[in-house]
Short mmCIF file of C-alpha atoms and ligand atoms in Angstrom, two decimals:
data_model
loop_
_atom_site.label_atom_id
_atom_site.label_comp_id
_atom_site.label_asym_id
_atom_site.label_seq_id
_atom_site.Cartn_x
_atom_site.Cartn_y
_atom_site.Cartn_z
CA MET M 1 -0.01 0.00 0.01
CA SER M 2 1.35 3.46 -0.76
CA GLN M 3 2.20 5.71 2.11
CA LYS M 4 -0.22 8.36 3.34
CA ILE M 5 0.80 11.97 2.94
CA SER M 6 -0.20 14.44 5.63
CA GLY M 7 -0.74 18.18 5.38
CA VAL M 8 2.09 20.53 6.33
CA LYS M 9 2.45 20.97 10.10
CA GLY M 10 0.80 24.19 11.38
CA MET M 11 -1.26 24.60 8.20
CA ASN M 12 -4.89 23.70 8.55
CA ASP M 13 -7.51 22.26 6.27
CA LEU M 14 -10.74 24.01 6.67
CA LEU M 15 -13.71 21.70 6.28
CA PRO M 16 -17.44 22.16 6.54
CA PRO M 17 -19.18 23.06 8.81
CA THR M 18 -16.24 25.17 10.17
CA SER M 19 -15.85 26.82 6.78
CA ALA M 20 -19.31 28.32 7.29
CA VAL M 21 -18.01 30.19 10.34
CA TRP M 22 -15.20 31.57 8.20
CA GLN M 23 -17.58 32.60 5.47
CA TYR M 24 -19.66 34.42 8.05
CA VAL M 25 -16.70 36.21 9.62
CA GLU M 26 -15.18 37.13 6.26
CA LYS M 27 -18.53 38.42 5.00
CA LYS M 28 -18.87 40.64 8.06
CA ALA M 29 -15.34 41.88 7.59
CA ARG M 30 -16.01 42.85 3.99
CA GLN M 31 -19.26 44.59 5.05
CA MET M 32 -17.33 46.56 7.66
CA PHE M 33 -14.58 47.63 5.23
CA ASP M 34 -17.26 48.58 2.68
CA SER M 35 -19.11 50.75 5.13
CA PHE M 36 -15.94 52.66 5.98
CA GLY M 37 -14.97 53.07 2.32
CA TYR M 38 -11.90 50.79 2.34
CA LEU M 39 -11.22 49.08 -0.98
CA GLU M 40 -9.69 45.68 -1.45
CA ILE M 41 -6.10 45.06 -2.43
CA ARG M 42 -4.76 41.63 -3.29
CA THR M 43 -1.03 41.13 -3.37
CA PRO M 44 0.92 37.86 -4.10
CA VAL M 45 1.79 35.57 -1.20
CA LEU M 46 5.46 35.69 -2.28
CA GLU M 47 7.61 38.79 -2.10
CA ASP M 48 11.28 39.64 -2.38
CA THR M 49 12.78 38.74 1.02
CA ALA M 50 14.42 42.19 1.23
CA LEU M 51 10.97 43.79 1.52
CA PHE M 52 10.40 42.22 4.94
CA VAL M 53 13.99 42.53 6.13
CA ARG M 54 13.87 46.27 5.47
CA SER M 55 10.36 46.93 6.81
CA VAL M 56 9.58 44.43 9.57
CA GLY M 57 13.19 44.51 10.67
CA GLU M 58 16.08 42.07 10.85
CA GLU M 59 16.02 41.93 14.64
CA THR M 60 12.39 40.85 14.90
CA ASP M 61 11.36 37.27 15.60
CA ILE M 62 9.39 37.29 12.36
CA VAL M 63 12.31 38.04 10.08
CA GLY M 64 14.99 36.51 12.33
CA LYS M 65 13.45 33.08 12.70
CA GLU M 66 9.90 32.73 11.43
CA MET M 67 9.97 33.46 7.71
CA TYR M 68 9.54 30.84 5.03
CA THR M 69 12.41 31.92 2.82
CA PHE M 70 13.77 30.10 -0.18
CA GLN M 71 15.56 30.62 -3.47
CA ASP M 72 13.55 30.36 -6.68
CA LYS M 73 14.97 28.69 -9.79
CA ALA M 74 16.68 31.95 -10.81
CA GLY M 75 18.41 32.24 -7.42
CA ARG M 76 16.28 35.10 -6.08
CA SER M 77 15.53 35.05 -2.35
CA LEU M 78 11.74 35.01 -1.89
CA SER M 79 9.65 34.79 1.26
CA LEU M 80 6.07 33.84 1.92
CA ARG M 81 4.53 36.99 3.37
CA PRO M 82 4.50 36.93 7.17
CA GLU M 83 2.23 40.00 7.35
CA GLY M 84 0.24 42.21 5.07
CA THR M 85 1.43 45.78 5.58
CA ALA M 86 4.79 45.61 3.79
CA PRO M 87 3.31 44.07 0.63
CA ALA M 88 0.50 46.64 0.58
CA VAL M 89 3.03 49.47 0.96
CA ARG M 90 5.20 47.96 -1.77
CA ALA M 91 2.21 47.86 -4.09
CA TYR M 92 1.23 51.43 -3.12
CA ILE M 93 4.70 52.69 -4.08
CA GLU M 94 5.09 50.53 -7.17
CA HIS M 95 1.82 51.76 -8.62
CA ALA M 96 2.43 55.36 -7.55
CA VAL M 97 -1.03 55.42 -6.00
CA HIS M 98 -0.17 58.67 -4.20
CA ASN M 99 -0.31 60.39 -7.60
CA LEU M 100 -3.91 59.31 -8.02
CA GLU M 101 -5.36 60.27 -4.65
CA PRO M 102 -4.13 62.05 -1.52
CA LEU M 103 -5.76 59.59 0.87
CA THR M 104 -5.84 55.86 0.19
CA ARG M 105 -7.73 53.32 2.25
CA TRP M 106 -7.25 49.68 1.52
CA PHE M 107 -8.14 46.38 3.08
CA TYR M 108 -6.89 42.83 2.51
CA LEU M 109 -7.98 39.36 3.53
CA GLY M 110 -5.68 36.42 3.14
CA PRO M 111 -3.17 33.90 4.42
CA MET M 112 0.11 34.85 6.15
CA PHE M 113 2.97 32.51 6.95
CA ARG M 114 5.21 32.32 10.00
CA TYR M 115 7.24 29.37 11.18
CA GLU M 116 5.95 29.58 14.80
CA ARG M 117 5.72 27.21 17.68
CA MET M 118 2.16 26.01 17.59
CA LYS M 119 -0.52 26.27 20.21
CA THR M 120 -4.26 26.87 20.16
CA GLY M 121 -4.99 29.68 17.78
CA ARG M 122 -1.37 29.97 16.61
CA TYR M 123 -0.50 28.37 13.28
CA ARG M 124 2.07 28.53 10.53
CA GLN M 125 -0.42 29.49 7.93
CA PHE M 126 -2.97 31.88 9.43
CA PHE M 127 -5.35 34.43 8.04
CA GLN M 128 -5.59 38.11 8.63
CA ALA M 129 -8.04 40.79 7.69
CA GLY M 130 -6.20 44.04 7.61
CA ALA M 131 -6.77 47.70 6.82
CA GLU M 132 -4.23 50.34 5.78
CA ALA M 133 -4.65 54.11 5.38
CA TYR M 134 -2.03 56.20 3.60
CA GLY M 135 -1.85 59.95 3.52
CA ALA M 136 -3.43 61.02 6.84
CA LYS M 137 -1.14 61.86 9.73
CA GLU M 138 -4.08 63.14 11.82
CA PRO M 139 -5.26 61.35 14.98
CA ALA M 140 -8.76 61.13 13.39
CA GLN M 141 -7.32 58.46 11.11
CA ASP M 142 -6.04 56.39 14.03
CA VAL M 143 -9.43 56.58 15.70
CA GLU M 144 -11.34 55.70 12.55
CA LEU M 145 -9.40 52.46 12.27
CA MET M 146 -9.95 51.57 15.92
CA ASP M 147 -13.63 52.39 15.60
CA MET M 148 -13.88 50.17 12.53
CA ALA M 149 -12.33 47.19 14.28
CA MET M 150 -14.49 47.63 17.37
CA GLN M 151 -17.62 47.82 15.21
CA PHE M 152 -16.57 44.62 13.50
CA PHE M 153 -16.22 42.79 16.84
CA ARG M 154 -19.73 43.91 17.68
CA ALA M 155 -21.00 42.80 14.27
CA ILE M 156 -19.68 39.29 14.81
CA GLU M 157 -21.14 39.35 18.32
CA LEU M 158 -17.87 39.28 20.25
CA PRO M 159 -18.61 41.98 22.80
CA GLY M 160 -15.75 41.07 25.14
CA VAL M 161 -12.98 42.55 23.04
CA SER M 162 -10.97 45.35 24.61
CA LEU M 163 -8.75 48.00 23.11
CA GLU M 164 -5.31 48.83 24.45
CA ILE M 165 -3.28 51.74 23.18
CA ASN M 166 0.23 53.16 23.49
CA SER M 167 2.50 55.59 21.76
CA LEU M 168 5.92 54.56 20.50
CA GLY M 169 7.08 58.09 19.82
CA ASP M 170 8.93 59.21 16.70
CA ASP M 171 12.38 60.14 15.48
CA ALA M 172 12.40 63.12 17.82
CA CYS M 173 11.84 61.29 21.09
CA ARG M 174 12.53 57.58 20.41
CA PRO M 175 16.33 57.77 20.46
CA ALA M 176 16.37 59.15 24.02
CA TYR M 177 13.95 56.40 25.00
CA LEU M 178 16.11 53.70 23.44
CA SER M 179 19.08 55.00 25.38
CA ALA M 180 17.04 54.91 28.61
CA LEU M 181 16.01 51.31 27.79
CA ASN M 182 19.53 50.35 26.97
CA ALA M 183 20.78 51.77 30.27
CA TYR M 184 18.02 49.91 32.20
CA PHE M 185 18.53 46.55 30.59
CA SER M 186 22.32 46.82 30.60
CA GLY M 187 22.06 46.98 34.39
CA HIS M 188 20.26 43.62 34.30
CA SER M 189 21.97 41.99 31.34
CA ALA M 190 22.81 38.81 33.31
CA GLN M 191 19.09 38.06 33.64
CA LEU M 192 18.29 38.53 29.93
CA CYS M 193 17.93 35.61 27.52
CA ASP M 194 20.66 35.20 24.89
CA ASP M 195 18.48 36.75 22.17
CA CYS M 196 17.78 39.79 24.30
CA ARG M 197 21.41 40.29 25.19
CA ALA M 198 22.08 40.56 21.45
CA ARG M 199 19.10 42.91 21.09
CA LEU M 200 20.41 45.15 23.81
CA GLN M 201 22.79 46.98 21.50
CA ARG M 202 20.88 46.74 18.24
CA ASN M 203 17.24 47.26 19.25
CA PRO M 204 16.40 47.27 22.98
CA LEU M 205 12.69 47.91 22.16
CA ARG M 206 12.42 44.29 21.05
CA ILE M 207 13.25 43.11 24.58
CA LEU M 208 9.89 44.45 25.69
CA ASP M 209 7.98 41.87 23.65
CA CYS M 210 10.33 38.94 24.28
CA LYS M 211 8.26 35.91 25.31
CA ASN M 212 10.84 34.61 27.81
CA PRO M 213 9.21 34.90 31.31
CA GLN M 214 12.37 36.31 32.90
CA CYS M 215 12.69 39.03 30.25
CA GLN M 216 8.99 39.77 30.64
CA GLN M 217 9.47 40.17 34.37
CA LEU M 218 12.38 42.57 33.79
CA ALA M 219 10.38 44.48 31.18
CA LYS M 220 7.79 45.33 33.83
CA GLY M 221 10.27 47.67 35.51
CA ALA M 222 11.55 49.23 32.30
CA PRO M 223 11.09 52.95 31.52
CA ALA M 224 7.93 53.71 29.51
CA MET M 225 7.96 55.57 26.19
CA LEU M 226 4.87 57.46 27.35
CA ASP M 227 6.92 59.27 29.97
CA LEU M 228 9.39 60.54 27.37
CA LEU M 229 7.18 61.55 24.44
CA CYS M 230 8.11 64.79 22.67
CA PRO M 231 5.40 67.50 22.66
CA ALA M 232 4.20 66.64 19.14
CA CYS M 233 3.84 62.94 19.93
CA ARG M 234 2.20 63.74 23.26
CA ALA M 235 -0.31 66.05 21.52
CA HIS M 236 -1.06 63.29 18.97
CA PHE M 237 -1.61 60.69 21.65
CA ASP M 238 -3.81 63.01 23.73
CA GLU M 239 -5.96 63.76 20.71
CA VAL M 240 -6.37 60.05 19.92
CA LYS M 241 -7.57 59.48 23.47
CA ALA M 242 -9.93 62.45 23.34
CA LYS M 243 -11.42 61.28 20.08
CA LEU M 244 -11.87 57.72 21.41
CA ASP M 245 -13.68 59.28 24.41
CA ALA M 246 -15.88 61.34 22.16
CA LEU M 247 -16.93 58.16 20.28
CA GLU M 248 -17.41 56.40 23.62
CA ILE M 249 -14.93 53.70 22.66
CA PRO M 250 -13.49 52.21 25.85
CA TYR M 251 -9.72 51.72 25.93
CA ARG M 252 -6.86 51.18 28.31
CA VAL M 253 -3.44 52.79 27.99
CA ASN M 254 -0.86 50.03 28.11
CA PRO M 255 2.79 51.24 27.97
CA ARG M 256 3.95 47.65 27.34
CA ILE M 257 2.57 47.48 23.80
CA VAL M 258 5.47 47.71 21.38
CA ARG M 259 4.15 45.46 18.59
CA GLY M 260 6.52 42.88 17.13
CA LEU M 261 7.56 44.87 14.08
CA ASP M 262 10.12 47.64 13.66
CA TYR M 263 8.22 50.07 11.51
CA TYR M 264 5.75 51.49 14.02
CA THR M 265 5.79 55.17 15.14
CA ARG M 266 3.42 56.98 17.52
CA THR M 267 0.12 55.11 18.02
CA ALA M 268 0.27 51.37 18.58
CA PHE M 269 -2.78 49.36 19.61
CA GLU M 270 -4.03 45.86 20.29
CA PHE M 271 -7.37 44.17 20.52
CA LEU M 272 -7.64 41.57 23.28
CA ALA M 273 -10.31 38.93 23.52
CA ALA M 274 -11.35 37.95 26.99
CA ASP M 275 -11.63 34.26 26.33
CA PRO M 276 -10.06 31.34 28.13
CA VAL M 277 -9.67 29.22 25.00
CA LEU M 278 -6.88 31.53 23.91
CA GLY M 279 -4.97 31.02 27.15
CA THR M 280 -2.79 33.98 28.05
CA ALA M 281 -2.32 35.24 24.56
CA GLY M 282 -5.63 36.86 23.94
CA ALA M 283 -4.68 39.19 21.12
CA VAL M 284 -7.05 39.02 18.24
CA GLY M 285 -5.50 41.89 16.36
CA GLY M 286 -3.27 44.89 16.52
CA GLY M 287 -1.91 47.75 14.55
CA GLY M 288 -0.19 51.06 14.55
CA ARG M 289 1.08 54.08 12.76
CA TYR M 290 4.07 53.79 10.44
CA ASP M 291 4.76 57.30 9.25
CA LYS M 292 8.25 56.58 7.93
CA LEU M 293 7.69 53.18 6.33
CA ILE M 294 6.60 54.38 2.87
CA ALA M 295 9.64 56.64 2.54
CA SER M 296 12.00 53.97 3.90
CA LEU M 297 10.82 51.56 1.21
CA GLY M 298 11.67 54.10 -1.51
CA GLY M 299 8.31 55.90 -1.71
CA PRO M 300 7.35 59.48 -0.99
CA ASP M 301 7.21 60.85 2.55
CA ILE M 302 3.62 59.87 3.26
CA PRO M 303 2.30 58.74 6.64
CA GLY M 304 0.48 55.45 7.08
CA ILE M 305 -1.40 53.50 9.66
CA GLY M 306 -3.05 50.07 9.72
CA PHE M 307 -4.23 47.08 11.66
CA ALA M 308 -4.44 43.33 11.18
CA LEU M 309 -7.00 41.04 12.77
CA GLY M 310 -6.26 37.39 13.33
CA LEU M 311 -9.15 35.48 11.68
CA ASP M 312 -8.18 32.07 13.05
CA ARG M 313 -8.66 33.19 16.62
CA LEU M 314 -11.73 35.20 15.82
CA CYS M 315 -13.33 32.23 14.06
CA LEU M 316 -12.49 30.01 17.07
CA LEU M 317 -14.31 32.40 19.33
CA VAL M 318 -17.28 32.77 17.02
CA ALA M 319 -17.53 28.97 16.66
CA GLN M 320 -17.58 28.69 20.48
CA GLY M 321 -20.67 30.82 20.50
CA ASN M 322 -22.31 27.76 18.91
CA ARG M 323 -24.31 29.71 16.44
CA ASN M 324 -25.77 27.75 13.60
CA LEU M 325 -24.09 29.54 10.71
CA GLY M 326 -24.24 26.85 8.03
CA LYS M 327 -26.98 27.50 5.56
CA ALA M 328 -28.68 24.42 4.09
CA PRO M 329 -30.32 24.61 0.66
CA ILE M 330 -34.02 25.27 0.83
CA LEU M 331 -35.05 22.20 -1.10
CA PHE M 332 -34.19 18.53 -1.43
CA VAL M 333 -35.37 16.68 -4.48
CA ALA M 334 -35.93 12.91 -4.07
CA ILE M 335 -36.95 10.39 -6.64
CA VAL M 336 -39.09 7.28 -5.97
CA ASP M 337 -37.79 5.35 -8.98
CA PRO M 338 -34.78 5.63 -11.32
CA GLY M 339 -37.12 6.54 -14.18
CA SER M 340 -37.81 9.93 -12.61
CA GLN M 341 -34.18 10.97 -12.50
CA ALA M 342 -34.19 12.78 -15.86
CA VAL M 343 -37.24 14.86 -14.90
CA ALA M 344 -35.72 15.55 -11.50
CA MET M 345 -32.42 16.76 -12.98
CA LYS M 346 -34.21 19.03 -15.43
CA LEU M 347 -36.34 20.47 -12.61
CA ILE M 348 -33.32 21.03 -10.38
CA SER M 349 -31.25 22.60 -13.10
CA GLY M 350 -34.08 25.09 -13.81
CA LEU M 351 -34.50 25.96 -10.13
CA ARG M 352 -30.76 26.42 -9.65
CA ARG M 353 -30.58 28.72 -12.64
CA GLN M 354 -33.23 30.85 -10.92
CA GLY M 355 -30.98 31.06 -7.89
CA PHE M 356 -32.57 28.47 -5.61
CA ALA M 357 -30.22 26.26 -3.59
CA VAL M 358 -31.29 22.69 -4.19
CA ASP M 359 -29.81 19.39 -2.95
CA PHE M 360 -30.11 16.07 -4.73
CA ASP M 361 -28.57 12.67 -4.17
CA THR M 362 -26.81 11.94 -7.45
CA ARG M 363 -26.37 8.29 -6.46
CA GLY M 364 -30.10 7.63 -6.60
CA GLY M 365 -30.79 4.83 -4.10
CA SER M 366 -33.88 4.06 -2.06
CA LEU M 367 -36.32 6.81 -1.20
CA LYS M 368 -35.65 6.04 2.49
CA SER M 369 -31.93 6.70 2.18
CA GLN M 370 -32.57 9.86 0.17
CA MET M 371 -34.96 11.18 2.83
CA LYS M 372 -32.42 10.33 5.51
CA ARG M 373 -29.91 12.54 3.79
CA ALA M 374 -32.52 15.35 3.50
CA ASP M 375 -33.21 15.04 7.23
CA LYS M 376 -29.51 15.33 8.06
CA SER M 377 -28.80 18.21 5.73
CA GLY M 378 -31.44 20.45 7.23
CA GLU M 379 -33.34 21.44 4.09
CA ARG M 380 -36.68 23.00 4.75
CA PHE M 381 -38.66 21.16 2.04
CA ALA M 382 -38.42 17.99 0.02
CA VAL M 383 -40.01 17.36 -3.29
CA VAL M 384 -40.68 13.74 -4.04
CA LEU M 385 -40.95 12.72 -7.67
CA GLY M 386 -42.72 9.46 -8.51
CA GLU M 387 -43.50 8.22 -12.04
CA ASP M 388 -47.28 8.40 -11.62
CA GLU M 389 -47.38 11.93 -10.51
CA VAL M 390 -44.57 13.13 -12.79
CA SER M 391 -46.56 11.91 -15.77
CA LYS M 392 -49.23 14.42 -14.67
CA GLY M 393 -46.66 17.15 -14.21
CA ARG M 394 -46.98 17.01 -10.45
CA ALA M 395 -44.98 15.99 -7.38
CA ARG M 396 -45.26 15.78 -3.60
CA LEU M 397 -43.97 18.72 -1.48
CA LYS M 398 -43.07 17.71 2.06
CA PRO M 399 -42.21 20.26 4.80
CA MET M 400 -39.21 18.69 6.54
CA GLN M 401 -39.99 20.22 9.93
CA GLY M 402 -43.34 18.47 10.09
CA GLY M 403 -46.68 19.19 8.41
CA GLU M 404 -48.75 17.48 5.76
CA PRO M 405 -47.25 16.73 2.33
CA ARG M 406 -49.23 18.12 -0.57
CA SER M 407 -49.38 17.69 -4.28
CA VAL M 408 -47.88 20.57 -6.32
CA ALA M 409 -47.57 21.30 -10.04
CA LEU M 410 -43.94 21.17 -11.09
CA ASP M 411 -44.22 24.35 -13.14
CA GLU M 412 -45.55 26.19 -10.12
CA LEU M 413 -42.76 25.04 -7.82
CA SER M 414 -40.51 28.03 -8.30
CA SER M 415 -43.19 30.61 -7.50
CA LEU M 416 -44.22 28.48 -4.52
CA LEU M 417 -40.64 28.42 -3.24
CA LYS M 418 -40.29 32.15 -3.71
CA ASN M 419 -43.22 32.65 -1.36
CA LEU M 420 -41.91 30.09 1.13
CA ALA M 421 -38.26 31.28 1.15
P1 LIG U 1 0.54 40.67 14.67
O1 LIG U 1 0.66 41.69 13.57
O2 LIG U 1 1.64 39.67 14.71
O3 LIG U 1 0.26 41.26 16.00
O4 LIG U 1 -0.76 39.85 14.30
C1 LIG U 1 -2.03 40.36 14.42
C2 LIG U 1 -2.95 39.30 14.82
O5 LIG U 1 -2.85 38.18 13.93
C3 LIG U 1 -2.66 38.69 16.17
O6 LIG U 1 -3.28 39.41 17.19
C4 LIG U 1 -3.23 37.30 16.06
O7 LIG U 1 -4.62 37.31 16.34
C5 LIG U 1 -3.00 36.96 14.61
N1 LIG U 1 -1.80 36.09 14.47
C6 LIG U 1 -0.50 36.44 14.47
N2 LIG U 1 0.31 35.38 14.34
C7 LIG U 1 -0.54 34.32 14.26
C8 LIG U 1 -0.33 32.92 14.11
N3 LIG U 1 0.88 32.38 13.98
N4 LIG U 1 -1.41 32.09 14.08
C9 LIG U 1 -2.67 32.64 14.21
N5 LIG U 1 -2.90 33.94 14.31
C10 LIG U 1 -1.87 34.78 14.36
#
């Protein structure tokens, strides 16, 4: 016997009925983006490796150890995208979109790839719904994005999601903060993990989101960026908070949020789901401002801000709510005898062309087994075709949830279904 081949570790198959949960969540995400005027962008899953090295940053876990990187047949180094912002910014620059409009709002939905250690809700192929806005440096843009995500959580009936915000400063105030961090961690370097000792010189900010418990403990006593913000960054942060208050969006200021990528400036935020299934890591999304990223990737000096929501975790939470999201076809067509199959298929094809969802057992089989399938699938009606009745252009319509079957004319079935739907 030939050997069985399994799927790639950390990459999930998505089967029914779980796929119905995903369809529901993705549909709600698209509706949300639509209602805020964000348009869809689709970029390839593969990019030049340099794109992520230069944007996400060499020192980050993502680029340092989690990227799927390989050489193609021409010897180019390519990587499966670990996140959606850098590809969107690359496309924005490449297509000179800033020449077409001063303010661009995009969204994306799709798979991302990171070679991570797996646990519940953490995979190597995972899906994100993200939004990006280019051209607005104003706090109103930050708040619009947070409002959009919070409205989405409400739309998918996850009320327990909280918003945490921080400011990471900018070129004016960050260097002094990095020196303060460096001084603090240098005093405790013996307690840092090996990775963090290396980060100490190159990028001490990364130590703040190291997952090592001892580093996390040390990080608790580290200086906070919020205490060292320059006046412009302070004013920006204060206005973000005031605008969140005005929209009555609850939030908590959390000076520990640094986000795992290098390109953030000023506002950084995370969405946390209060659910035990996720264990300690309850983040269902996060984002931030990246006012220098577009210029640093060779584009014009245009500010940007975005967020990414983790659909795998959100779908897990929605599925826990045990809502019946799968939608069965309205009608099952059964045949009493093989001779009725041709009429049945013609009838079904006509109904489907009119947009009705119809189920049919292509294997034929006994009426009993067909009805068993109809029962299981959850259709609301069954039409049973028997030779006698078919010869008179009629069939039996049976409500599946109980009720008397009745005889109906086949050519009246579609108008009947329209009224029943
Ligand atoms: P990040 O930009 O890394 O903060 O990712 C944003 C969101 O995507 C996170 O809050 C998670 O919900 C989700 N996410 C990130 N990495 C993974 C992963 N490996 N598996 C599943 N979801 C993830």
